[in-house]
């Protein structure tokens, strides 16, 4: 660990770097939305100049209308009307300035946010699944939401800050024109105010960042703890979980108090400084008045100027305060926007009307890139070769973690193999056009995914040629027509997050119907019928193989545990640790491959053992439990 | 839903309940009152600093400048004002320091209490649909209050005070000019309040669109495999664009309303300034006012603009913060329906536990009865399997047995003690359930397994895996016990997660182990092996397994068959299959059909 001073040095070094990089991000924003930025800055400059002008008008009103009127006891109505009109006119121009500045800044910020949300989500759609695997869902959500927001947040006060800079220059110039002595007071006060703002932002930024980080951590703990509420409850760990939450909530409290204390130091000082300036003007102005260098008009103008300038100067502080967050958000965006590894599609097309497709794996190897070195997931597939002949059903069997789902994903090119090739009808899937591949092969995954949309949209996905008739046909085939017909609005019923919630089996059948609706020539089922009755499953598979289903008929690759499912297959491929250990008919494998026999006959074995066990049931039990003190 | 609706329509009835909320909140966090009078006192002194300059300008001009230059008088005025400013600045610091320390401490307390309270609520309240909103009760809702206090709260306090102090000073100079200022600002405040109401509604739309946008992005991320497999990226992109653009349009509408509000304030300020000049000149000519007083008034008007504008804007935020506070308080007001008897409760008797249900019925609130008048006894140390179709009530049975819910009628007793009388720490250490969804925390395998017993060493954990026959599986993990399981255990397969959850329950060393389809996603060979070792290592305790695969039922001492909320059969497997038309025999036939 570094000493405190060293740490501070590093921190201020980085904050200087952050300033530079933050300004670069702002520069990019301006380059991307130059016109609207120009409008906003023009509005802001107008506003700023009117603020300065108002001070001088007020000064003149006092010096040339109020003083003579009170001194003489008579009112010059012409001058008075002019003064009132000038004040109102300035007010109107300020409103115009506000409109330009705030509307411009707001529209610019929102446009940039929308634009970058579009870009980021486009990347999500383009980047391969292997990239998705390496990133947590929560991270990707916040990339598109809070990071985009953070990156463009300083845009809102930016035109105000730019306008304020112009205003300050204008104010100092006006001061010099009025009187050099008063200008010196301004030169002392304005830079001091500016410096105070900068110091404030600099100290505030790390505190805010820390509070923000702790806020995210507190929320993470709450999310996890409530998601695991059942486990917490059944194990009686409420107090410990609360302790874990309280620790972090306490840190957050301390961080927020430290933010508040800093605010307590700087906010009153930032208000007092311009007041001291005004008092200085009063003193210096009186001397200059005696010397005859200025008159009352000018004195009041300058005093008023100090009062009205204090607030806008803070806008500069706001921009600076937001920069570190902006840079951090931008860096996270860049990681998405600059990520590489898209899976480009080819332009070969398969004949859509021909018979069931043939799927061939040749020496296919695959390794997942782990998200972090210590995580598992480097599950390897090595030299897998097999063929699903046209119109045939092949079952993929293997123990948990053998790589079955990976094979299924490779078959429809959700990912590309590290070595070897996957072909459909002799064409390397990497050469196929995206729509041709999707029209040819369909995968039904282990965990059903339902879009927050209508039943119709979930099944058809707006694919050409999938009309209501096709949707109903697919639902019938997946035995989902019954429950869909019973839904309040039939096909128009909203399902998913904000609609009717479906049972696991219903969700599975809906995703099955989605695959069937496209009349694929190759169907890959990744343990996709576990919640479906075996009889239904058999009917589905039989219906698919024949042309009667309305399509060309399909070749099927099915990942399964159930013997009922396996029995329907023409051939079984047995995987163990990413390698094809054996292939053949179910009967052959049962007779010749011990691992396979163990797996598929586990339940029968259990039954045999169970009967045997009854005979020596009272044999000494194994050492029970753990010998640990409670 | 209702909370969101409330939030977006501030009405007259809202004002009343705002006070109610504040009173409830203060009652819950009495520490908020600590030193409140002192804090308000400091705030008032701090505000005096804001009018010090206009008063100094008036005094300075009248005494030291226009009536012949008098440096001594001028210097006195300036020196006094500087002194006042030093004092008020210090008071500002102390005020904020006290305010933040007290409020953050109180709110952290509320946050932690709400967190604990959510865990104390029964499963019915923790259902997945409500989980997201429960999380926001202890996160964004509390954040909203603290953020409001840090920014808006101080601004509101200071600016409202400033309005009072400024008005007082203005009245001291001239009631006529004060009237002019109020005449200019009165209608403006009225219009601004109207606009604020529209703005609140507009922000409501923004929040709703942001929610929709997040849902769309979430769908495109979680559904990435489906989107790719069906080549529907174009369709997804269109849906995303729609969500993104409609959020942007809502934001732009909100800012337009907001700008109208500040423009009205600005115009009112111009009007007030012009009015003060015109009337001030006439009053000055009448010798009612001095030059300094008119000038000071012009300064005071500018002091009036900012608070009016800021306060109206902040009032809106205040409504949101109070709505957030109300939502937190509402959660705390829900009485835990399955309550820990605590101190008054009893301990479960030592040794193996027997189970008794007497006339137990259960219905979800507003739902049909899912368990009808169940009475049964299960002797200690027996191994029982509960089977039945999906929806037959077998999981409800397990939840009642572990007191995750209380029956609507009847009682559940463990070794003769009614569950409602058992202290939770005794119950949870003796009775452990392994749910189907073996939720894992984002930590190592070891930390997940020692969840209930943090004192266990790695060696003891490894020994437990060995006893369960899972040593090989553990060795196959990249870092063994230290392997991280990822968010919700997603780095492991579903079956592997169940293995870890099972080990976690096993090391908790309960006297009654309830398994709710705890191995449903494990491959058959592993499941059978696990079943066998479990049978061996849990001998001497009572185990109850909700079975998905009937292999579990075959090896149990007794099978309880649940059908449509009633127990229709019980006895050993071999006896139950003798009647070929019985519910169990049919279930078994269907099972055989699946497995061979």
PDB file of C-alpha atoms in Angstrom, chain B residues 159-337:
ATOM      1  CA  UNK B 159     -34.123  29.022  -0.222  1.00  0.00           C
ATOM      2  CA  UNK B 160     -37.423  28.906   1.581  1.00  0.00           C
ATOM      3  CA  UNK B 161     -35.681  30.489   4.543  1.00  0.00           C
ATOM      4  CA  UNK B 162     -34.156  33.028   2.193  1.00  0.00           C
ATOM      5  CA  UNK B 163     -37.589  33.940   0.892  1.00  0.00           C
ATOM      6  CA  UNK B 164     -38.731  34.572   4.443  1.00  0.00           C
ATOM      7  CA  UNK B 165     -35.650  36.592   5.414  1.00  0.00           C
ATOM      8  CA  UNK B 166     -35.614  38.552   2.148  1.00  0.00           C
ATOM      9  CA  UNK B 167     -39.293  39.350   2.501  1.00  0.00           C
ATOM     10  CA  UNK B 168     -38.730  40.536   6.041  1.00  0.00           C
ATOM     11  CA  UNK B 169     -35.925  42.842   4.979  1.00  0.00           C
ATOM     12  CA  UNK B 170     -37.931  44.090   2.006  1.00  0.00           C
ATOM     13  CA  UNK B 171     -40.883  44.848   4.268  1.00  0.00           C
ATOM     14  CA  UNK B 172     -38.587  46.725   6.606  1.00  0.00           C
ATOM     15  CA  UNK B 173     -37.550  48.974   3.688  1.00  0.00           C
ATOM     16  CA  UNK B 174     -40.913  49.403   1.965  1.00  0.00           C
ATOM     17  CA  UNK B 175     -44.163  47.516   2.038  1.00  0.00           C
ATOM     18  CA  UNK B 176     -45.206  49.092  -1.271  1.00  0.00           C
ATOM     19  CA  UNK B 177     -42.209  47.760  -3.164  1.00  0.00           C
ATOM     20  CA  UNK B 178     -42.629  44.386  -1.480  1.00  0.00           C
ATOM     21  CA  UNK B 179     -46.157  44.334  -2.799  1.00  0.00           C
ATOM     22  CA  UNK B 180     -44.847  45.050  -6.312  1.00  0.00           C
ATOM     23  CA  UNK B 181     -42.435  42.143  -6.067  1.00  0.00           C
ATOM     24  CA  UNK B 182     -45.139  39.793  -4.803  1.00  0.00           C
ATOM     25  CA  UNK B 183     -47.549  40.994  -7.469  1.00  0.00           C
ATOM     26  CA  UNK B 184     -44.977  40.100 -10.126  1.00  0.00           C
ATOM     27  CA  UNK B 185     -44.055  36.741  -8.646  1.00  0.00           C
ATOM     28  CA  UNK B 186     -47.481  35.624  -7.398  1.00  0.00           C
ATOM     29  CA  UNK B 187     -48.953  34.747 -10.811  1.00  0.00           C
ATOM     30  CA  UNK B 188     -45.581  33.347 -11.883  1.00  0.00           C
ATOM     31  CA  UNK B 189     -45.506  30.960  -8.942  1.00  0.00           C
ATOM     32  CA  UNK B 190     -49.045  29.894  -9.783  1.00  0.00           C
ATOM     33  CA  UNK B 191     -48.128  29.206 -13.436  1.00  0.00           C
ATOM     34  CA  UNK B 192     -44.918  27.464 -12.400  1.00  0.00           C
ATOM     35  CA  UNK B 193     -46.830  25.172 -10.038  1.00  0.00           C
ATOM     36  CA  UNK B 194     -49.183  24.274 -12.887  1.00  0.00           C
ATOM     37  CA  UNK B 195     -46.219  23.544 -15.121  1.00  0.00           C
ATOM     38  CA  UNK B 196     -44.623  21.511 -12.337  1.00  0.00           C
ATOM     39  CA  UNK B 197     -47.633  19.253 -12.292  1.00  0.00           C
ATOM     40  CA  UNK B 198     -47.290  18.681 -16.024  1.00  0.00           C
ATOM     41  CA  UNK B 199     -43.570  18.217 -15.544  1.00  0.00           C
ATOM     42  CA  UNK B 200     -44.144  15.556 -12.905  1.00  0.00           C
ATOM     43  CA  UNK B 201     -46.373  13.692 -15.337  1.00  0.00           C
ATOM     44  CA  UNK B 202     -43.773  14.103 -18.088  1.00  0.00           C
ATOM     45  CA  UNK B 203     -41.055  12.696 -15.829  1.00  0.00           C
ATOM     46  CA  UNK B 204     -43.389   9.818 -15.011  1.00  0.00           C
ATOM     47  CA  UNK B 205     -43.511   9.044 -18.730  1.00  0.00           C
ATOM     48  CA  UNK B 206     -39.714   9.282 -18.942  1.00  0.00           C
ATOM     49  CA  UNK B 207     -39.324   6.777 -16.103  1.00  0.00           C
ATOM     50  CA  UNK B 208     -41.791   4.425 -17.708  1.00  0.00           C
ATOM     51  CA  UNK B 209     -40.065   4.670 -21.103  1.00  0.00           C
ATOM     52  CA  UNK B 210     -36.707   4.124 -19.432  1.00  0.00           C
ATOM     53  CA  UNK B 211     -38.121   0.966 -17.875  1.00  0.00           C
ATOM     54  CA  UNK B 212     -39.326  -0.192 -21.276  1.00  0.00           C
ATOM     55  CA  UNK B 213     -35.930   0.593 -22.776  1.00  0.00           C
ATOM     56  CA  UNK B 214     -34.157  -1.428 -20.105  1.00  0.00           C
ATOM     57  CA  UNK B 215     -36.521  -4.317 -20.719  1.00  0.00           C
ATOM     58  CA  UNK B 216     -35.800  -4.170 -24.457  1.00  0.00           C
ATOM     59  CA  UNK B 217     -32.039  -4.070 -23.913  1.00  0.00           C
ATOM     60  CA  UNK B 218     -32.308  -6.911 -21.393  1.00  0.00           C
ATOM     61  CA  UNK B 219     -34.223  -8.954 -23.918  1.00  0.00           C
ATOM     62  CA  UNK B 220     -31.620  -8.383 -26.591  1.00  0.00           C
ATOM     63  CA  UNK B 221     -28.862  -9.433 -24.192  1.00  0.00           C
ATOM     64  CA  UNK B 222     -30.496 -12.414 -22.532  1.00  0.00           C
ATOM     65  CA  UNK B 223     -32.118 -13.559 -25.755  1.00  0.00           C
ATOM     66  CA  UNK B 224     -28.921 -13.226 -27.801  1.00  0.00           C
ATOM     67  CA  UNK B 225     -28.776 -16.942 -28.684  1.00  0.00           C
ATOM     68  CA  UNK B 226     -32.377 -16.958 -29.912  1.00  0.00           C
ATOM     69  CA  UNK B 227     -31.933 -13.736 -31.860  1.00  0.00           C
ATOM     70  CA  UNK B 228     -28.905 -15.234 -33.549  1.00  0.00           C
ATOM     71  CA  UNK B 229     -30.378 -18.656 -34.142  1.00  0.00           C
ATOM     72  CA  UNK B 230     -33.436 -17.188 -35.863  1.00  0.00           C
ATOM     73  CA  UNK B 231     -31.540 -14.386 -37.627  1.00  0.00           C
ATOM     74  CA  UNK B 232     -33.970 -11.808 -36.228  1.00  0.00           C
ATOM     75  CA  UNK B 233     -31.364  -9.155 -35.371  1.00  0.00           C
ATOM     76  CA  UNK B 234     -33.157  -6.719 -37.689  1.00  0.00           C
ATOM     77  CA  UNK B 235     -36.447  -7.130 -35.857  1.00  0.00           C
ATOM     78  CA  UNK B 236     -34.713  -6.766 -32.503  1.00  0.00           C
ATOM     79  CA  UNK B 237     -32.878  -3.652 -33.681  1.00  0.00           C
ATOM     80  CA  UNK B 238     -36.191  -2.095 -34.732  1.00  0.00           C
ATOM     81  CA  UNK B 239     -37.704  -2.810 -31.325  1.00  0.00           C
ATOM     82  CA  UNK B 240     -34.652  -1.314 -29.613  1.00  0.00           C
ATOM     83  CA  UNK B 241     -34.736   1.786 -31.798  1.00  0.00           C
ATOM     84  CA  UNK B 242     -38.396   2.301 -30.998  1.00  0.00           C
ATOM     85  CA  UNK B 243     -37.703   2.064 -27.277  1.00  0.00           C
ATOM     86  CA  UNK B 244     -34.666   4.358 -27.515  1.00  0.00           C
ATOM     87  CA  UNK B 245     -36.481   6.992 -29.559  1.00  0.00           C
ATOM     88  CA  UNK B 246     -39.606   7.017 -27.470  1.00  0.00           C
ATOM     89  CA  UNK B 247     -37.482   7.565 -24.378  1.00  0.00           C
ATOM     90  CA  UNK B 248     -35.690  10.436 -26.110  1.00  0.00           C
ATOM     91  CA  UNK B 249     -38.981  12.023 -27.166  1.00  0.00           C
ATOM     92  CA  UNK B 250     -40.277  11.791 -23.608  1.00  0.00           C
ATOM     93  CA  UNK B 251     -37.091  13.405 -22.285  1.00  0.00           C
ATOM     94  CA  UNK B 252     -37.363  16.242 -24.795  1.00  0.00           C
ATOM     95  CA  UNK B 253     -40.963  16.867 -23.867  1.00  0.00           C
ATOM     96  CA  UNK B 254     -40.038  17.036 -20.200  1.00  0.00           C
ATOM     97  CA  UNK B 255     -37.254  19.534 -20.788  1.00  0.00           C
ATOM     98  CA  UNK B 256     -39.535  21.763 -22.866  1.00  0.00           C
ATOM     99  CA  UNK B 257     -41.963  22.012 -19.954  1.00  0.00           C
ATOM    100  CA  UNK B 258     -39.110  22.609 -17.550  1.00  0.00           C
ATOM    101  CA  UNK B 259     -37.762  25.485 -19.693  1.00  0.00           C
ATOM    102  CA  UNK B 260     -41.186  27.089 -19.834  1.00  0.00           C
ATOM    103  CA  UNK B 261     -41.175  27.094 -16.040  1.00  0.00           C
ATOM    104  CA  UNK B 262     -37.836  28.861 -15.740  1.00  0.00           C
ATOM    105  CA  UNK B 263     -38.798  31.348 -18.475  1.00  0.00           C
ATOM    106  CA  UNK B 264     -41.885  32.370 -16.555  1.00  0.00           C
ATOM    107  CA  UNK B 265     -39.725  32.919 -13.480  1.00  0.00           C
ATOM    108  CA  UNK B 266     -37.261  34.983 -15.508  1.00  0.00           C
ATOM    109  CA  UNK B 267     -39.989  37.194 -16.947  1.00  0.00           C
ATOM    110  CA  UNK B 268     -41.460  37.694 -13.497  1.00  0.00           C
ATOM    111  CA  UNK B 269     -38.042  38.836 -12.306  1.00  0.00           C
ATOM    112  CA  UNK B 270     -37.802  41.346 -15.150  1.00  0.00           C
ATOM    113  CA  UNK B 271     -41.266  42.601 -14.343  1.00  0.00           C
ATOM    114  CA  UNK B 272     -40.467  42.916 -10.650  1.00  0.00           C
ATOM    115  CA  UNK B 273     -37.224  44.766 -11.362  1.00  0.00           C
ATOM    116  CA  UNK B 274     -38.968  47.226 -13.695  1.00  0.00           C
ATOM    117  CA  UNK B 275     -41.828  47.671 -11.238  1.00  0.00           C
ATOM    118  CA  UNK B 276     -39.456  48.352  -8.347  1.00  0.00           C
ATOM    119  CA  UNK B 277     -37.571  50.933 -10.386  1.00  0.00           C
ATOM    120  CA  UNK B 278     -40.719  52.772 -11.447  1.00  0.00           C
ATOM    121  CA  UNK B 279     -42.441  52.767  -8.066  1.00  0.00           C
ATOM    122  CA  UNK B 280     -39.123  53.177  -6.213  1.00  0.00           C
ATOM    123  CA  UNK B 281     -38.370  56.349  -8.130  1.00  0.00           C
ATOM    124  CA  UNK B 282     -41.772  57.776  -7.284  1.00  0.00           C
ATOM    125  CA  UNK B 283     -41.408  56.803  -3.646  1.00  0.00           C
ATOM    126  CA  UNK B 284     -37.886  58.210  -3.623  1.00  0.00           C
ATOM    127  CA  UNK B 285     -39.120  61.501  -5.078  1.00  0.00           C
ATOM    128  CA  UNK B 286     -41.654  61.513  -2.229  1.00  0.00           C
ATOM    129  CA  UNK B 287     -38.756  61.114   0.242  1.00  0.00           C
ATOM    130  CA  UNK B 288     -40.294  57.850   1.422  1.00  0.00           C
ATOM    131  CA  UNK B 289     -37.190  55.940   0.357  1.00  0.00           C
ATOM    132  CA  UNK B 290     -33.485  56.757   0.237  1.00  0.00           C
ATOM    133  CA  UNK B 291     -31.258  56.072  -2.762  1.00  0.00           C
ATOM    134  CA  UNK B 292     -29.572  53.264  -0.841  1.00  0.00           C
ATOM    135  CA  UNK B 293     -32.887  51.657  -0.063  1.00  0.00           C
ATOM    136  CA  UNK B 294     -34.029  51.649  -3.686  1.00  0.00           C
ATOM    137  CA  UNK B 295     -30.678  50.216  -4.737  1.00  0.00           C
ATOM    138  CA  UNK B 296     -30.803  47.589  -2.019  1.00  0.00           C
ATOM    139  CA  UNK B 297     -34.248  46.629  -3.243  1.00  0.00           C
ATOM    140  CA  UNK B 298     -32.909  45.975  -6.726  1.00  0.00           C
ATOM    141  CA  UNK B 299     -30.360  43.626  -5.170  1.00  0.00           C
ATOM    142  CA  UNK B 300     -33.034  41.987  -3.050  1.00  0.00           C
ATOM    143  CA  UNK B 301     -35.178  41.278  -6.111  1.00  0.00           C
ATOM    144  CA  UNK B 302     -32.355  39.246  -7.636  1.00  0.00           C
ATOM    145  CA  UNK B 303     -32.109  37.389  -4.348  1.00  0.00           C
ATOM    146  CA  UNK B 304     -35.779  36.625  -4.788  1.00  0.00           C
ATOM    147  CA  UNK B 305     -35.572  35.156  -8.298  1.00  0.00           C
ATOM    148  CA  UNK B 306     -33.283  32.239  -7.605  1.00  0.00           C
ATOM    149  CA  UNK B 307     -35.074  30.817  -4.570  1.00  0.00           C
ATOM    150  CA  UNK B 308     -38.447  30.995  -6.289  1.00  0.00           C
ATOM    151  CA  UNK B 309     -37.168  29.163  -9.345  1.00  0.00           C
ATOM    152  CA  UNK B 310     -35.092  26.650  -7.484  1.00  0.00           C
ATOM    153  CA  UNK B 311     -37.672  26.008  -4.800  1.00  0.00           C
ATOM    154  CA  UNK B 312     -40.399  25.224  -7.305  1.00  0.00           C
ATOM    155  CA  UNK B 313     -38.079  22.860  -9.125  1.00  0.00           C
ATOM    156  CA  UNK B 314     -36.937  21.205  -5.920  1.00  0.00           C
ATOM    157  CA  UNK B 315     -40.473  20.831  -4.591  1.00  0.00           C
ATOM    158  CA  UNK B 316     -41.005  18.376  -7.389  1.00  0.00           C
ATOM    159  CA  UNK B 317     -38.000  16.333  -6.360  1.00  0.00           C
ATOM    160  CA  UNK B 318     -39.297  16.513  -2.816  1.00  0.00           C
ATOM    161  CA  UNK B 319     -42.513  14.855  -3.946  1.00  0.00           C
ATOM    162  CA  UNK B 320     -40.501  12.019  -5.473  1.00  0.00           C
ATOM    163  CA  UNK B 321     -38.336  11.629  -2.409  1.00  0.00           C
ATOM    164  CA  UNK B 322     -41.368  11.560  -0.162  1.00  0.00           C
ATOM    165  CA  UNK B 323     -43.028   9.011  -2.433  1.00  0.00           C
ATOM    166  CA  UNK B 324     -39.869   6.918  -2.119  1.00  0.00           C
ATOM    167  CA  UNK B 325     -39.889   7.293   1.624  1.00  0.00           C
ATOM    168  CA  UNK B 326     -43.537   6.272   1.704  1.00  0.00           C
ATOM    169  CA  UNK B 327     -42.757   3.112  -0.284  1.00  0.00           C
ATOM    170  CA  UNK B 328     -39.993   2.178   2.155  1.00  0.00           C
ATOM    171  CA  UNK B 329     -42.287   2.798   5.105  1.00  0.00           C
ATOM    172  CA  UNK B 330     -45.017   0.747   3.448  1.00  0.00           C
ATOM    173  CA  UNK B 331     -42.702  -2.248   3.246  1.00  0.00           C
ATOM    174  CA  UNK B 332     -41.803  -1.829   6.899  1.00  0.00           C
ATOM    175  CA  UNK B 333     -45.494  -1.665   7.737  1.00  0.00           C
ATOM    176  CA  UNK B 334     -46.205  -5.101   6.300  1.00  0.00           C
ATOM    177  CA  UNK B 335     -46.312  -7.338   9.342  1.00  0.00           C
ATOM    178  CA  UNK B 336     -44.308 -10.539   8.798  1.00  0.00           C
ATOM    179  CA  UNK B 337     -47.080 -13.098   8.294  1.00  0.00           C
TER     180      UNK B 337
END
